[in-house]
Short mmCIF file of C-alpha atoms in Angstrom, two decimals:
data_model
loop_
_atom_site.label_atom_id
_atom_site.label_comp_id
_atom_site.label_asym_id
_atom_site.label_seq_id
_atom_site.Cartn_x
_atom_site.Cartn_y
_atom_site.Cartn_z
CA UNK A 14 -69.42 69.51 52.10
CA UNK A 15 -70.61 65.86 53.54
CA UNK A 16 -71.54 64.73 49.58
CA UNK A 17 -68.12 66.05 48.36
CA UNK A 18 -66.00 64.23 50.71
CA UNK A 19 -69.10 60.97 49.68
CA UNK A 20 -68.00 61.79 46.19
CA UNK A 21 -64.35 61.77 46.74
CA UNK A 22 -64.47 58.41 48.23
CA UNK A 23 -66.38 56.92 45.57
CA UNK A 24 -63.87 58.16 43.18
CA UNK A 25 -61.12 56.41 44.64
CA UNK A 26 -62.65 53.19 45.15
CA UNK A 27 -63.52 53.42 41.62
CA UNK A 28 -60.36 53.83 40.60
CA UNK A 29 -58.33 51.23 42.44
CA UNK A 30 -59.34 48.02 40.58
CA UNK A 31 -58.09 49.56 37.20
CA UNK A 32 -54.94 50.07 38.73
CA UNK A 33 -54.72 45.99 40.12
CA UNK A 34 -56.02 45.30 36.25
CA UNK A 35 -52.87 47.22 35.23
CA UNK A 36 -50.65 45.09 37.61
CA UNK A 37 -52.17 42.22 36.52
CA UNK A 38 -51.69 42.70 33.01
CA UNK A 39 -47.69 42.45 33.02
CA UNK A 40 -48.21 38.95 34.63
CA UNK A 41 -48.50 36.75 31.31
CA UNK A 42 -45.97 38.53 29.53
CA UNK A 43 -43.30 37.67 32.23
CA UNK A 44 -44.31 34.35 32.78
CA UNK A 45 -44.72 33.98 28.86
CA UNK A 46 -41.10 35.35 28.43
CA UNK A 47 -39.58 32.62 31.34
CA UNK A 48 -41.22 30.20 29.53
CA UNK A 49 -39.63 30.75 25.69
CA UNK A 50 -35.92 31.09 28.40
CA UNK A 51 -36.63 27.58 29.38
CA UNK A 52 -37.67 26.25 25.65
CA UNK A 53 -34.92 27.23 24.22
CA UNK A 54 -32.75 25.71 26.96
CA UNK A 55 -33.99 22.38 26.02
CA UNK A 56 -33.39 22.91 22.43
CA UNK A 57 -29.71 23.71 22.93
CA UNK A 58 -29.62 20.28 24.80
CA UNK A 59 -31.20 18.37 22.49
CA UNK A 60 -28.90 19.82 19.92
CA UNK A 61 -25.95 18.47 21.71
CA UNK A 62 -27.28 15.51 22.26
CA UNK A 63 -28.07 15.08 18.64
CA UNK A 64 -24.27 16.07 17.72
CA UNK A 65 -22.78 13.48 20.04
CA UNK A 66 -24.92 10.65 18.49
CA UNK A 67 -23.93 11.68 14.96
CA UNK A 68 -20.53 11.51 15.99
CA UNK A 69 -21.18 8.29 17.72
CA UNK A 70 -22.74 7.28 14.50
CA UNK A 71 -19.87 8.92 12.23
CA UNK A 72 -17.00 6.78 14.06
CA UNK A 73 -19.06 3.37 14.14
CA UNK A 74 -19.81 3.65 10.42
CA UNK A 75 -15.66 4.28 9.85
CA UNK A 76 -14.35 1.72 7.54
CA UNK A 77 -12.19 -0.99 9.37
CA UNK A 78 -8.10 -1.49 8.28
CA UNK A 79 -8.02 -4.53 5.15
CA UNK A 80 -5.28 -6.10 3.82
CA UNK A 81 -5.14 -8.66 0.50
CA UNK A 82 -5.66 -11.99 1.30
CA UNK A 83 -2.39 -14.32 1.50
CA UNK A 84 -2.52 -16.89 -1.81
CA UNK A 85 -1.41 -19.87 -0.55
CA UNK A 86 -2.89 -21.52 2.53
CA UNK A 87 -1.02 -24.97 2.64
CA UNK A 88 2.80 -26.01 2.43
CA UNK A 89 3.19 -29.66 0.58
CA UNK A 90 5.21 -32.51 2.48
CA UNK A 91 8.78 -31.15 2.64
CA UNK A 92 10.63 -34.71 2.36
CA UNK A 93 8.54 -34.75 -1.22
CA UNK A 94 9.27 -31.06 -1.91
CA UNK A 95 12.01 -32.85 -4.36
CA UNK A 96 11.96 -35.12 -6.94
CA UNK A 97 13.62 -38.60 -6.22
CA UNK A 98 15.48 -38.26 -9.27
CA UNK A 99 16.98 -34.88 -8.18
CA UNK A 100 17.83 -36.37 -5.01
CA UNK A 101 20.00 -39.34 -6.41
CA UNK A 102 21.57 -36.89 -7.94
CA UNK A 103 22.43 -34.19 -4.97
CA UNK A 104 22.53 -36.84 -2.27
CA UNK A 105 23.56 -39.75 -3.71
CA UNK A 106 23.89 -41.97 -0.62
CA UNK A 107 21.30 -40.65 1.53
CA UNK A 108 18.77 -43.17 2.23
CA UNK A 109 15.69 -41.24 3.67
CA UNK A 110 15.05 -37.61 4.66
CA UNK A 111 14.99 -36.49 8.18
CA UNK A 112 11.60 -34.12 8.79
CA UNK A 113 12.24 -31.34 11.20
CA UNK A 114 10.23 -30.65 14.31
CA UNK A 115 7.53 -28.18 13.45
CA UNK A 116 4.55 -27.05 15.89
CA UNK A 117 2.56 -25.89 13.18
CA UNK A 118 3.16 -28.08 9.76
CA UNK A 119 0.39 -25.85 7.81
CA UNK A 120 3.06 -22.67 8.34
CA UNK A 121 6.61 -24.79 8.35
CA UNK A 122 7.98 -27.47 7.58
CA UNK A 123 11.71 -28.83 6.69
CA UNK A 124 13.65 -31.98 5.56
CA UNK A 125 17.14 -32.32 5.72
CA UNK A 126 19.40 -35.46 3.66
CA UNK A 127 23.01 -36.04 4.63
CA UNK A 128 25.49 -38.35 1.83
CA UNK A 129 28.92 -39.48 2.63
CA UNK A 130 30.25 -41.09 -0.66
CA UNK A 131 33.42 -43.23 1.10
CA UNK A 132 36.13 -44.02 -1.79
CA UNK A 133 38.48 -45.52 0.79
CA UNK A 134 41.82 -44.41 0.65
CA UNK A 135 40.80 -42.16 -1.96
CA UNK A 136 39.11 -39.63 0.46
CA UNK A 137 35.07 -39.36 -0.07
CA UNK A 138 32.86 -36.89 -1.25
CA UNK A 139 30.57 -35.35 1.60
CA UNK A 140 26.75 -33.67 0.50
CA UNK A 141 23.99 -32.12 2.96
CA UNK A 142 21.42 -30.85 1.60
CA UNK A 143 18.18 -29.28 3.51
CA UNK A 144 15.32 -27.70 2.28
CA UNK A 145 13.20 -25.02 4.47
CA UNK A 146 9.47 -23.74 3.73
CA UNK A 147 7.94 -21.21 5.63
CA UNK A 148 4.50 -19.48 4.93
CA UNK A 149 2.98 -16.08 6.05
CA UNK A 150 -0.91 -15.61 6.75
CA UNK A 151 -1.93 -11.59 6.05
CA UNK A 152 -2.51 -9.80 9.27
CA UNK A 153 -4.45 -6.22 9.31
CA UNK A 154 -1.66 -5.16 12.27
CA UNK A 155 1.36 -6.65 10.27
CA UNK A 156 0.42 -6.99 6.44
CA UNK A 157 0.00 -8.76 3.64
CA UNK A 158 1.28 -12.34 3.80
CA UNK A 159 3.39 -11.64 0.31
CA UNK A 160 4.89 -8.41 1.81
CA UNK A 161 5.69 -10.41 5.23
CA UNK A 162 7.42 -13.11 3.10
CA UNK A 163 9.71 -10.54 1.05
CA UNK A 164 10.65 -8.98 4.68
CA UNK A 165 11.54 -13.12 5.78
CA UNK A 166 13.90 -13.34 2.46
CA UNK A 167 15.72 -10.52 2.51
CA UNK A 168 16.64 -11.30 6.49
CA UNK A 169 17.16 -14.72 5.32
CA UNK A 170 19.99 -13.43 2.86
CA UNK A 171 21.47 -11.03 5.34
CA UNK A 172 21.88 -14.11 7.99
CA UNK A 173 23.69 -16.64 5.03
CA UNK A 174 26.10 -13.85 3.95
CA UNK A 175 26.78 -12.84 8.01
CA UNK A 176 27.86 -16.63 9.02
CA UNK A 177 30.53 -16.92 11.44
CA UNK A 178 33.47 -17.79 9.14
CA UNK A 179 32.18 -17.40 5.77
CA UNK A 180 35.20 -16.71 2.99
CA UNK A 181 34.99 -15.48 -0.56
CA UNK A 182 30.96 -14.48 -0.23
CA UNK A 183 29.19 -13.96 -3.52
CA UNK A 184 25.45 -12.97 -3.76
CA UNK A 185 23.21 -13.19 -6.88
CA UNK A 186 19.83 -13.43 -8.18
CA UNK A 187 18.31 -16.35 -10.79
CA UNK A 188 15.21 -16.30 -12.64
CA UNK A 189 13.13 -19.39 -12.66
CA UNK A 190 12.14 -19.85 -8.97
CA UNK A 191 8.62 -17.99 -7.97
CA UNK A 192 8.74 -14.32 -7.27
CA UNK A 193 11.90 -13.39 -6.74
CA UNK A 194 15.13 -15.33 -5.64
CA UNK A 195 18.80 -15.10 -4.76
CA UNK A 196 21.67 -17.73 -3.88
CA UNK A 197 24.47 -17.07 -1.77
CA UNK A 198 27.82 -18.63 -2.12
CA UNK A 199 31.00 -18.88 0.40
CA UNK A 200 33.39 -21.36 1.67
CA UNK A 201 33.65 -22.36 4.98
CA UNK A 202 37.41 -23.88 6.54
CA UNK A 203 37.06 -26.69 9.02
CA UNK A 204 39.29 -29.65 10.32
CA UNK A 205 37.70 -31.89 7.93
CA UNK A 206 38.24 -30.12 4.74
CA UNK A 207 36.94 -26.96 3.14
CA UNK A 208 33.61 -26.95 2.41
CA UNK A 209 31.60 -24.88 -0.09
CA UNK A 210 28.21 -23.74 0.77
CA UNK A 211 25.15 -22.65 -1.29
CA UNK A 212 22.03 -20.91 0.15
CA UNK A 213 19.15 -20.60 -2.34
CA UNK A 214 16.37 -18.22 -0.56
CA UNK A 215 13.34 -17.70 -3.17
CA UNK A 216 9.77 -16.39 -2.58
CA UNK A 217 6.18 -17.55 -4.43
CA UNK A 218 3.59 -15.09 -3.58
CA UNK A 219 3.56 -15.84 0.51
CA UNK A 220 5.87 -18.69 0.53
CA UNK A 221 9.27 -18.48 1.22
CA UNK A 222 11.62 -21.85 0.31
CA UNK A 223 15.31 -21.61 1.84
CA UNK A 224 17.51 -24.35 0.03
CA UNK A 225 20.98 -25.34 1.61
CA UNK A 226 23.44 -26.94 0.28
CA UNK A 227 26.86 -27.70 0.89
CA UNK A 228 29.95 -30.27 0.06
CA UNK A 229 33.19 -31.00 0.87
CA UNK A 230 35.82 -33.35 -0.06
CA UNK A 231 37.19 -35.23 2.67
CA UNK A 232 40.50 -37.25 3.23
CA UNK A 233 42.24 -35.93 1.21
CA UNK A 234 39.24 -35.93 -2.05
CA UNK A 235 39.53 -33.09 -3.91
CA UNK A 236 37.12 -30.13 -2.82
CA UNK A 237 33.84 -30.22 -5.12
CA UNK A 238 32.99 -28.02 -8.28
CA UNK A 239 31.57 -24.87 -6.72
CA UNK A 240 29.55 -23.81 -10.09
CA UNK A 241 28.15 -27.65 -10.00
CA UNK A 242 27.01 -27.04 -6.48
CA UNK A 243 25.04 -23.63 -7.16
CA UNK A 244 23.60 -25.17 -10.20
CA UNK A 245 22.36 -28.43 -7.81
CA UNK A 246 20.93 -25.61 -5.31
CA UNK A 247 19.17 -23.40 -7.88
CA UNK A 248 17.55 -26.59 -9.44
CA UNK A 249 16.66 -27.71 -6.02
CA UNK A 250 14.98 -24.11 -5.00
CA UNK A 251 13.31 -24.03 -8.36
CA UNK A 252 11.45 -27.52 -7.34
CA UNK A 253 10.52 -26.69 -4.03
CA UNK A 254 8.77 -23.58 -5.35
CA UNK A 255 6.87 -25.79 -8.08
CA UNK A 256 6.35 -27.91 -5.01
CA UNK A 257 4.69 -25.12 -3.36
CA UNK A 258 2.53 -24.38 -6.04
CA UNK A 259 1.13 -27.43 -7.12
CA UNK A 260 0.06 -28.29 -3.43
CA UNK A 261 -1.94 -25.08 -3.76
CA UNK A 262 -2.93 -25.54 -7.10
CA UNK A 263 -4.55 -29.12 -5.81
CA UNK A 264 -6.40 -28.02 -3.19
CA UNK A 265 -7.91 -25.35 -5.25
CA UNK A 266 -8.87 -27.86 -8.13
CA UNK A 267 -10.35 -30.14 -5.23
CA UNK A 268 -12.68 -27.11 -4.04
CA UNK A 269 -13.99 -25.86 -7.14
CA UNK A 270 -15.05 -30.07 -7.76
CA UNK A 271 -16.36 -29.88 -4.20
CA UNK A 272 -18.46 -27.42 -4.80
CA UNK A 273 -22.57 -27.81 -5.68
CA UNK A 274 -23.40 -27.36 -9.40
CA UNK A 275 -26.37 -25.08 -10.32
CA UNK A 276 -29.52 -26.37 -11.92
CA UNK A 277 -30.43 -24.85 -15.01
CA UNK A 278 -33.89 -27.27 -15.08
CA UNK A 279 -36.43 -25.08 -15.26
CA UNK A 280 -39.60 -25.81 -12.05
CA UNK A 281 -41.58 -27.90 -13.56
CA UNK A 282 -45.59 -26.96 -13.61
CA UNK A 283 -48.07 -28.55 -11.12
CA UNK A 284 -50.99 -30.24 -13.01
CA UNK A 285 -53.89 -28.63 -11.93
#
């Protein structure tokens, strides 16, 4: 009976570490399994933080707004915008022309000539005649310099056909002046005498020239030939604009001199 209960004993010790081997075993497989949870938590974070920097990458490498490059960059001398000959024949008395006031001469400029023929008794012929230039630099918020200069000419026409007292206001276009151009006519009634008045707005490329012109006879002088008068204003707006041109046209010659030739000498060898 003693070696039975002896044998019992031994059979239980024996069997107790295969049951903490047992245990034991599950231990890797759990750990194993927390450890693939926490890999592929880092992966899903990576892969966010890979999308956000291709994003990043995506809106840096977006094209920036353009917009064509104005053609003109200078304005010539408006008191020589006009050839003397034209002059002495639109103003014949005026003596000099008056420059405006501009801040920025490279964007506007203007020259103005005033002629008061006096006949005496026999009234006298009045002329004023002022010529505006104004040019527009392209901007990527507000446009080309060309379509900014359209936008300045058509306002310029709306303003001569709304002023205060014009009569009898015709509108037209002429050929011969840049781009596109238009003259408005009307007569305006003062004390002095009626006087007829010609606006010539025309457009080269991003250049807009604003001619105006008016006369008047005074005391009693009879009251100028209106056709005359637009003829004198479209020659005058046609000048301007070759003006315009030319002073471009210059500085463009003067660059292309300016600039370094290329050698076509071939190296020559170094004597050995």
């Amino acid at each position: 009976m003693q070696r039975r209960v002896q044998r019992d004993q031994r059979d239980r010790q024996a069997k107790r570490p295969s049951r903490v081997l047992a245990g034991a075993a599950v231990l890797p497989v759990i750990v194993f399994a927390a450890g693939c949870s926490s890999d592929s938590g880092s992966d899903e974070g990576k892969s966010k933080t890979g999308d956000s920097a291709s994003a990043s990458a995506s809106a840096t490498a977006s094209p920036s707004p353009t917009v064509r490059a104005a053609a003109y960059g200078k304005l010539p001398e408006p008191c020589d915008a006009l050839a003397k000959k034209t002059l002495k024949e639109l103003v014949p008395k005026a003596k000099s022309g008056k420059e405006g006031s501009s801040s920025d001469t490279a964007t506007r400029g203007s020259c103005s000539w005033d002629s008061l023929d006096d006949n005496g008794v026999k009234g006298s012929q009045f002329r004023w005649l002022n010529v505006s230039l104004l040019r527009f630099e392209s901007d990527t918020a507000r446009g080309a310099g060309d379509d900014l200069a359209h936008d300045y000419l058509v306002k310029q026409l709306k303003d001569a056909q709304a002023a205060d007292g014009a009569k009898s206001v015709q509108v037209d276009p002429f050929a011969g002046a840049g781009d596109e151009a238009q003259i408005v006519q009307y007569q305006l009634k003062k004390k002095e005498g009626t006087f007829k008045q010609q606006t010539a707005v025309a457009r080269v490329e991003n250049v807009v020239v604003t001619i105006d012109y008016n006369g008047a006879g005074l005391a009693g002088d009879a009251s100028p030939d209106a056709k005359g008068l637009v003829t004198d204003a479209k020659r005058a707006a046609k000048e301007a604009v070759a003006a315009v041109s030319a002073a471009n046209d210059a500085t463009a010659s003067a660059s292309t001199s300016a600039a370094p030739s290329k050698s076509t000498a071939s190296p020559s060898k170094t004597k050995s």
